[in-house]
XYZ file of C-alpha atoms in Angstrom:
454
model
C -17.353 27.851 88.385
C -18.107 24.518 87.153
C -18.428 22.681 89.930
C -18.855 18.924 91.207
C -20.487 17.748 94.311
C -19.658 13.366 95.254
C -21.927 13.077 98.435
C -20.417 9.374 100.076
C -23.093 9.267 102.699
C -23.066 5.795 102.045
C -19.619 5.079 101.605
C -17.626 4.729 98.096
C -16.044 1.992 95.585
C -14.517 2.682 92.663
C -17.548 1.298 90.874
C -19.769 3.246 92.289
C -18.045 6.705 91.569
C -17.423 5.592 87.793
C -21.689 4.617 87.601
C -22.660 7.708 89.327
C -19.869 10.000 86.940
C -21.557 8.099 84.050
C -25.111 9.364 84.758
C -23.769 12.968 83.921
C -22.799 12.290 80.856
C -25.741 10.022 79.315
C -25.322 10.862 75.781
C -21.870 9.399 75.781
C -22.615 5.721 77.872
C -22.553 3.908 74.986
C -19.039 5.768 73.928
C -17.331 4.955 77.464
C -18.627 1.301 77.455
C -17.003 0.847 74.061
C -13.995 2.641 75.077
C -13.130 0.619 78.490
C -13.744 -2.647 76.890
C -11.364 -1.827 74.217
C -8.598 -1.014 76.059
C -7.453 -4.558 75.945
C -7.729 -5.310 80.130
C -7.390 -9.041 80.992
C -10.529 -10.477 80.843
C -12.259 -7.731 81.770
C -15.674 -6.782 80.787
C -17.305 -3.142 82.099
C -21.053 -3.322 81.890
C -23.584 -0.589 83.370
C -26.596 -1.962 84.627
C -30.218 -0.176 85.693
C -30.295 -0.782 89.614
C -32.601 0.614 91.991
C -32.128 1.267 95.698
C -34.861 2.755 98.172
C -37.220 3.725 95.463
C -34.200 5.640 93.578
C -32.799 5.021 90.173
C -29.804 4.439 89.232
C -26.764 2.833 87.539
C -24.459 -0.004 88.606
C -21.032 -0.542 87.075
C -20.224 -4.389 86.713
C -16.211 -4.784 86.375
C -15.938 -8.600 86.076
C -12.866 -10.924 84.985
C -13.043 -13.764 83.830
C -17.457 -13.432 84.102
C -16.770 -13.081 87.780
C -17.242 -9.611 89.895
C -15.402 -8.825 92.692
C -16.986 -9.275 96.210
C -16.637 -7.376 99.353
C -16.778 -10.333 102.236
C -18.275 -8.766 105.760
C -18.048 -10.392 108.513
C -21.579 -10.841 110.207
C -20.580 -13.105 113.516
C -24.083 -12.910 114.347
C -25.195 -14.800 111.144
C -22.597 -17.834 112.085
C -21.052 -19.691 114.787
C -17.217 -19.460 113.152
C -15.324 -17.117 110.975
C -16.098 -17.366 107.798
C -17.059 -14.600 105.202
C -19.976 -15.744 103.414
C -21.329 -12.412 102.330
C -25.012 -14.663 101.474
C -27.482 -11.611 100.945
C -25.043 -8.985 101.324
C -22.870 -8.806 98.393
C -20.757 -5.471 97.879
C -20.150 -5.660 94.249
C -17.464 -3.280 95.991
C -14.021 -3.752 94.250
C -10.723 -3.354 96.562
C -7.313 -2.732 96.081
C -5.867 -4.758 99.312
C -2.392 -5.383 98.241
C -1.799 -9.016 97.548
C 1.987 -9.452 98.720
C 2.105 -13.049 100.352
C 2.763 -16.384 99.860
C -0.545 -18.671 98.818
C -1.107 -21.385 101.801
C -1.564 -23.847 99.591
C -0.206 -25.693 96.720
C -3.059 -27.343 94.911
C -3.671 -27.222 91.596
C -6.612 -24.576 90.624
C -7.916 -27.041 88.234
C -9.441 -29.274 89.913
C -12.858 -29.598 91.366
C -13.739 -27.950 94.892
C -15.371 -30.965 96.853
C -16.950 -29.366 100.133
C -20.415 -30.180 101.848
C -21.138 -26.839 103.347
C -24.988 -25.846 101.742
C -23.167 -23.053 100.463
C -21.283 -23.545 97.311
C -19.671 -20.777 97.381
C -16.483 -20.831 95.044
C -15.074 -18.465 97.531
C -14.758 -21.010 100.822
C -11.354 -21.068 100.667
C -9.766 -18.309 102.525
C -6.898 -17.015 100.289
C -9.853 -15.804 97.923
C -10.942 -13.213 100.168
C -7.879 -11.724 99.676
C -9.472 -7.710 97.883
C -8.310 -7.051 94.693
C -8.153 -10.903 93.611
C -9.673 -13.389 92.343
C -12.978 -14.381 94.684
C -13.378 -17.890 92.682
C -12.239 -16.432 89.179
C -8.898 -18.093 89.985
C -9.092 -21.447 88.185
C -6.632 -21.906 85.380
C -4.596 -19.201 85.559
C -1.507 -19.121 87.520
C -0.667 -16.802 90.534
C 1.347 -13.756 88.773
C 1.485 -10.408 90.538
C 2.453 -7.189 89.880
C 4.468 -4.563 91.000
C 4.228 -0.348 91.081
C 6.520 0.091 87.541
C 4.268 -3.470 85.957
C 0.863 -1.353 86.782
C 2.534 2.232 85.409
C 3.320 0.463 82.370
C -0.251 -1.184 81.712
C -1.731 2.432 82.343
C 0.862 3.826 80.218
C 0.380 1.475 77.289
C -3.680 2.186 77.379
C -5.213 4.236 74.336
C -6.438 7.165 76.840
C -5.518 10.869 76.917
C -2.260 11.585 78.575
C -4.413 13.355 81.718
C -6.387 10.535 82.159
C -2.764 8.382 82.223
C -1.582 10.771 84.831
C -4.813 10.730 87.176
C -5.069 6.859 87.309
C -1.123 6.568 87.999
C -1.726 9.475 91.059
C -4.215 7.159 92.302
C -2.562 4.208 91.956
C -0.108 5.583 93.739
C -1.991 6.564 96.871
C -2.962 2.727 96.929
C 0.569 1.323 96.718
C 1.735 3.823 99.099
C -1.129 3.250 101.959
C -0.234 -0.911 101.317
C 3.473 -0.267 102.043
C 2.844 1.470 104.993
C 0.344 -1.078 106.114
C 2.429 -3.682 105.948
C 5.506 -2.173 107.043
C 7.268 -2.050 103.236
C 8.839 -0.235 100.709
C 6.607 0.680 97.999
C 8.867 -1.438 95.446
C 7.752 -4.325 97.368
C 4.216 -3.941 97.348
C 2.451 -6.444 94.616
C -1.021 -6.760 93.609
C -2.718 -9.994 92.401
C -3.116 -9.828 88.656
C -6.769 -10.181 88.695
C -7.361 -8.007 90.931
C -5.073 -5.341 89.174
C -7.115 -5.889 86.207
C -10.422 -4.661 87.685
C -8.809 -2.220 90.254
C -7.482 -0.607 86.882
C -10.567 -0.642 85.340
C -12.330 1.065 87.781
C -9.644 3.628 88.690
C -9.262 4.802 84.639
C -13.085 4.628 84.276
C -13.565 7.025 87.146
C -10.541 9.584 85.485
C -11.783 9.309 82.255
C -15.419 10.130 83.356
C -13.782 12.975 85.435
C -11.468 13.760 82.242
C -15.060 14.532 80.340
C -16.825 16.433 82.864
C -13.839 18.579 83.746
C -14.901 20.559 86.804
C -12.979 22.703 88.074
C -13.323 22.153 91.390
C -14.687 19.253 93.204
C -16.176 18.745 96.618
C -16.680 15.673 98.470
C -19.346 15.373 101.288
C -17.718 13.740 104.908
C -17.360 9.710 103.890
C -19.084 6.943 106.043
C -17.105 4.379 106.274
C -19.248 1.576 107.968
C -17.962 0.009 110.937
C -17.495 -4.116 111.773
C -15.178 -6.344 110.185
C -13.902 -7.143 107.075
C -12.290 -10.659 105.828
C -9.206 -10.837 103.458
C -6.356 -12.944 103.049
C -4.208 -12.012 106.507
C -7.715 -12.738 108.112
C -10.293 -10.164 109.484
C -9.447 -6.900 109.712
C -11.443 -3.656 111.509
C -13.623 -1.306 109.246
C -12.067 0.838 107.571
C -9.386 -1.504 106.814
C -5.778 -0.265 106.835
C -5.248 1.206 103.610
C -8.260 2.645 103.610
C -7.884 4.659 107.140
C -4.633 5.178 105.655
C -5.277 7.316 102.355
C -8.194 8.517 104.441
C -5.942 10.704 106.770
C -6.953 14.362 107.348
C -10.109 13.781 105.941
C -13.670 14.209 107.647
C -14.741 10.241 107.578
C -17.902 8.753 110.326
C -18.166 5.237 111.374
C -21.992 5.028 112.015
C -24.359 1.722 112.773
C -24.294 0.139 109.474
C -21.618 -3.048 109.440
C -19.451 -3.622 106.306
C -16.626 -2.288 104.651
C -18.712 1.027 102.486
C -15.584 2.821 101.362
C -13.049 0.822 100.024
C -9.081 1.698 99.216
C -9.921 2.340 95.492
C -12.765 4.847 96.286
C -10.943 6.130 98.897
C -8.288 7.058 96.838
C -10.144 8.588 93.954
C -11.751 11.062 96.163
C -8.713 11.836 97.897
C -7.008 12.769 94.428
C -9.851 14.461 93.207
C -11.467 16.524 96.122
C -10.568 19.855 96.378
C -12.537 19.970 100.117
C -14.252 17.701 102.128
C -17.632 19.454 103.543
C -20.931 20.071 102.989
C -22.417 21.204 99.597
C -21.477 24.413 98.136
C -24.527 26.737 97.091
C -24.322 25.820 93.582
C -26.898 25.878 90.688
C -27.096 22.233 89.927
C -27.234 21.602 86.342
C -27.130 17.179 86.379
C -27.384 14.595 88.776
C -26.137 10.977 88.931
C -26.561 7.938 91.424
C -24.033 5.145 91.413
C -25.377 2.256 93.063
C -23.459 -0.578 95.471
C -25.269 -4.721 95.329
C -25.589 -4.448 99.104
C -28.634 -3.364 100.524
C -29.779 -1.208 103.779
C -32.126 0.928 105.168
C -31.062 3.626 103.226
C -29.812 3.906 99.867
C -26.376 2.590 99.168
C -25.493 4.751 96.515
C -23.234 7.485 95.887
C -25.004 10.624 94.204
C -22.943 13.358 92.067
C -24.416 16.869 91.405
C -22.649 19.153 88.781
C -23.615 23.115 87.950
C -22.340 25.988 88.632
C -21.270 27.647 91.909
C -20.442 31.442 92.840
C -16.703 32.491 93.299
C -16.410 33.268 97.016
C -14.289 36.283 97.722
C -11.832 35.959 101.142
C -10.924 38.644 102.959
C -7.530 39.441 103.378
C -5.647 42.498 105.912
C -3.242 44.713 104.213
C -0.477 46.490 106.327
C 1.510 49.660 105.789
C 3.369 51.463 105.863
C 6.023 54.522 105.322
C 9.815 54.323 105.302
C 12.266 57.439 105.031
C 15.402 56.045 106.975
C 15.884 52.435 105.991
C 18.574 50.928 103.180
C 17.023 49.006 100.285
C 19.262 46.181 102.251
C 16.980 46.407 105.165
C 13.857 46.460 103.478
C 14.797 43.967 101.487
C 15.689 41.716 104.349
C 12.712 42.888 106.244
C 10.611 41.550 103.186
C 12.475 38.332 103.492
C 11.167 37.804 106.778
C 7.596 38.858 106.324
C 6.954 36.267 103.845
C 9.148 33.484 105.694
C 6.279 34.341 108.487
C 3.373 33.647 106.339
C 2.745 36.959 104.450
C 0.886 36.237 101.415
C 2.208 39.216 99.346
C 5.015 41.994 100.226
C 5.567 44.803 97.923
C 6.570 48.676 97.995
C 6.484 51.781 95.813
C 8.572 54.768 95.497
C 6.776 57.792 97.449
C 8.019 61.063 97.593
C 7.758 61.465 101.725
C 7.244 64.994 103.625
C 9.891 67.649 102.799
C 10.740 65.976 99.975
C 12.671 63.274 100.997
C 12.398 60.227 99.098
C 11.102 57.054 100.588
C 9.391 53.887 100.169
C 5.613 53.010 100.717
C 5.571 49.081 102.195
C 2.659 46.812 102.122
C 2.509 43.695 103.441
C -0.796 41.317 102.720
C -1.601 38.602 105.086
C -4.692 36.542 106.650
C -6.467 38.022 108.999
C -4.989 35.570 111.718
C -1.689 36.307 110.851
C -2.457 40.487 111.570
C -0.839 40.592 114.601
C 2.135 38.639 114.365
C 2.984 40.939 111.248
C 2.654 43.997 113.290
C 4.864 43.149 115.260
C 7.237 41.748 112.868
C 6.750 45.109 110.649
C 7.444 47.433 114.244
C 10.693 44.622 114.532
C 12.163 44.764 111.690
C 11.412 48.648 110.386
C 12.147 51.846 111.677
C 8.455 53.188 111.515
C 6.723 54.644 114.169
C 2.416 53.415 112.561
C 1.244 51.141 110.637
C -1.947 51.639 108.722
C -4.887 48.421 108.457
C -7.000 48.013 105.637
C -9.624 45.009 105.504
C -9.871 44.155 101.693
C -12.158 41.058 99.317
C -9.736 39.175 97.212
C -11.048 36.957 94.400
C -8.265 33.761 93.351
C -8.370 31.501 90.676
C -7.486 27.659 91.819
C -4.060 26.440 91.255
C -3.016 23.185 90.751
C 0.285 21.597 89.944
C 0.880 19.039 86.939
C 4.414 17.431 85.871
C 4.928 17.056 82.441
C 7.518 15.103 80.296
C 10.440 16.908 77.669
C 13.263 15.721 75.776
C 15.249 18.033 78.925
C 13.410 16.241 82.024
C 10.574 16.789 84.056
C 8.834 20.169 83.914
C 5.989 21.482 86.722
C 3.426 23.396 85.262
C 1.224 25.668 87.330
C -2.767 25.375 86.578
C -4.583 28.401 87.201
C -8.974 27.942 86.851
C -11.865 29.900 87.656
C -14.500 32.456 86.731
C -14.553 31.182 83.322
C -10.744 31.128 83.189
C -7.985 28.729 82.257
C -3.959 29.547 82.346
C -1.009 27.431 82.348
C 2.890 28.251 83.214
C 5.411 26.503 83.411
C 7.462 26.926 87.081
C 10.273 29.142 86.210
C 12.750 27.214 88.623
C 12.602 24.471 86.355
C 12.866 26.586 83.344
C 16.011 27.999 84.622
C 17.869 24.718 85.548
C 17.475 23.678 82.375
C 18.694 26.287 80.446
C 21.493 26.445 82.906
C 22.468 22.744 82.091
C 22.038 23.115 78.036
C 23.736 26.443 78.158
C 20.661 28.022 76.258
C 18.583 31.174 77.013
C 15.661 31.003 79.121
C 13.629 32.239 76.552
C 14.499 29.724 73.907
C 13.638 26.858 76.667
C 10.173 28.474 77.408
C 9.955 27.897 73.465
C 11.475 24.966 73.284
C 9.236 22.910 76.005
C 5.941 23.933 74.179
């Protein structure tokens, strides 16, 4: 099985997941450079740069707008005396997807020239620009549009990319909006992002699915994500590491704070890993075929980098307990109803055959399949709701492809489409349910749907 291995020990951005994708695929750099600066982004430029962290090579993706790339602004209250998120020697290169959703605190015009006497001339003193996702001193001359959900779908949509690569960046996009509405306490049709920032945020999310669109692994595995721990400034002020969005997509996954202080895993990486990860764990035994390091601008003690291994890894089979048993002196209502129940407890398969029984009477053999922590609880269910008198237990391997669920558009709605992958193998079908209420509604036979759709 083709599989693909994102260790985050040092945290993830969206640029850093795209640069270390790209290193798998070196023969087609060139190709993907071309590609995302053609897709007609405002002002955005994609560059990949040679960068080098602890003595390792690597790459570094540079999304910029307007020349400028997007800072990550940690707050180091050792460094200063008051709050204020120079980021001096530290710079992230990190882009964020902090939903941008309130009024500016000022009115003055853009244009004009920033007069200030701190030694630092940072473009960036003025607190609304460390809002994530926006414009970190890239903000003169333009005015202060945003967009919503539906303006973001439709910029994704309108891109000249492959219809899965439209779908994967709108699922992630998604996982964004929904983690700002629920950070801020709003419906998702409320939640706007800053239109610079949506610019690079896009960049990076359909640079990490197209890269992911190439490699195609079928299954992908993400080591436990460090986080980083401190402070973080944006424009409602300084927030805790992981910031809110990010803690939120990050639910019921295996995430570590650690010693190191800054934001390392930002909303955007955090949500590209969340849609693409199969599991969260340590790395599969896998023959590794190609490796690739996508490197952050801040530096540490240890490499700030996110590595990606592909090859191949063995099909694991799981063991499964099958229970049954023989019936003489039920009605096919009761087993019937008795089979209802089994799987409504958990049983992963319930089945029987006809058997011919002792002196000839006829009967049924059942067989109910179930995890092994669920073996119990279906004995006694099967003793419940049966009329035998012994159940038989057989311990058995059982090898399963991976299944996945896509929606796809037809002239008759919305269709789900079951993905089946493994062991060399590919199969798709489309969910019968959905077949059937549309051939209901047109009046047509199921058959000529199942044509119809393809």
């Amino acid at each position: 099985m083709k599989t693909l291995y994102l260790e985050c020990n040092m945290g993830a951005a969206g640029d850093m997941l795209t640069a270390a994708l790209l290193e798998l695929c070196p023969d087609k750099k060139e190709a993907f450079l071309e590609k995302m600066n053609s897709l007609g982004l405002n002002g955005v430029e994609v560059r990949a740069e040679e960068s080098e962290k602890c003595g390792i090579k690597g790459t570094h993706i540079s999304v910029s707008v307007g020349g400028v790339e997007e800072e990550s602004l940690d707050v180091h209250e050792h460094h200063h005396d008051h709050e204020h998120g120079h980021c001096h020697d530290h710079e992230h290169g990190h882009e964020h997807s902090h939903e941008h959703d309130h009024e500016h605190e000022h009115s003055h015009d853009h244009d004009h020239e920033h007069e200030h006497d701190h030694e630092h001339e940072h473009s960036h003193d003025h607190e609304h620009h460390h809002d994530h996702e926006h414009d970190h001193g890239h903000g003169h001359g333009h005015s202060h549009s945003h967009s919503g959900l539906s303006d973001i779908e439709g910029i994704i949509g309108s891109l000249d990319i492959p219809q899965k690569v439209k779908k994967d960046a709108l699922g992630v996009y998604r996982l964004i909006a929904e983690a700002e509405a629920h950070a801020h306490g709003k419906p998702i049709t409320e939640v706007h992002f800053h239109e610079v920032g949506t610019a690079d945020a896009i960049a990076d999310i359909v640079g990490a699915c197209l890269l992911m669109y190439e490699i195609n692994p079928e299954k992908v595995i993400c080591s436990p994500i460090h986080v980083g721990s401190g402070n973080v400034r944006c424009a409602h002020g300084v927030l805790p590491v992981p910031a809110p969005a990010t803690a939120y997509i990050l639910r019921d996954v295996p995430t570590y704070g650690g010693d190191v202080k800054g934001e390392l895993c930002t909303p955007t990486g955090a949500a590209l890993l969340k849609y693409f990860a199969r599991g969260f764990g340590p790395q599969p035994v896998m023959k590794v075929g190609a490796i690739g390091y996508g490197m952050g601008k801040k530096d540490f003690e240890r490499a700030n980098c996110v590595r990606a291994m592909v090859g191949e890894s063995d099909e694991e089979a799981g063991e499964i307990v099958e229970l049954a048993c023989n019936l003489d002196d039920m009605t096919p209502e009761d087993i019937a109803f008795a089979c209802e129940t089994f799987f409504e407890n958990g049983a992963l398969d319930v089945y029987t055959v006809a058997a011919s029984m002792k002196k000839s009477r006829y009967g049924v053999l059942l067989t109910c399949m179930c995890k092994k922590a669920d073996r119990d609880k279906m004995v006694r269910l099967m003793f419940e709701h049966t009329g035998t008198l012994g159940i038989r237990e057989y311990t058995c391997k059982r090898y399963t492809l991976e299944r996945a669920f896509d929606e796809g558009e037809t002239p008759y709605g919305k269709v789900r489409v079951k993905r089946s992958f493994g062991f060399g193998c590919q199969k798709e079908k489309p969910e019968y349910e959905d077949l059937a209420a549309i051939a209901r509604k047109e009046k047509l036979p199921l058959a000529k749907v199942r044509k119809l759709i393809k």
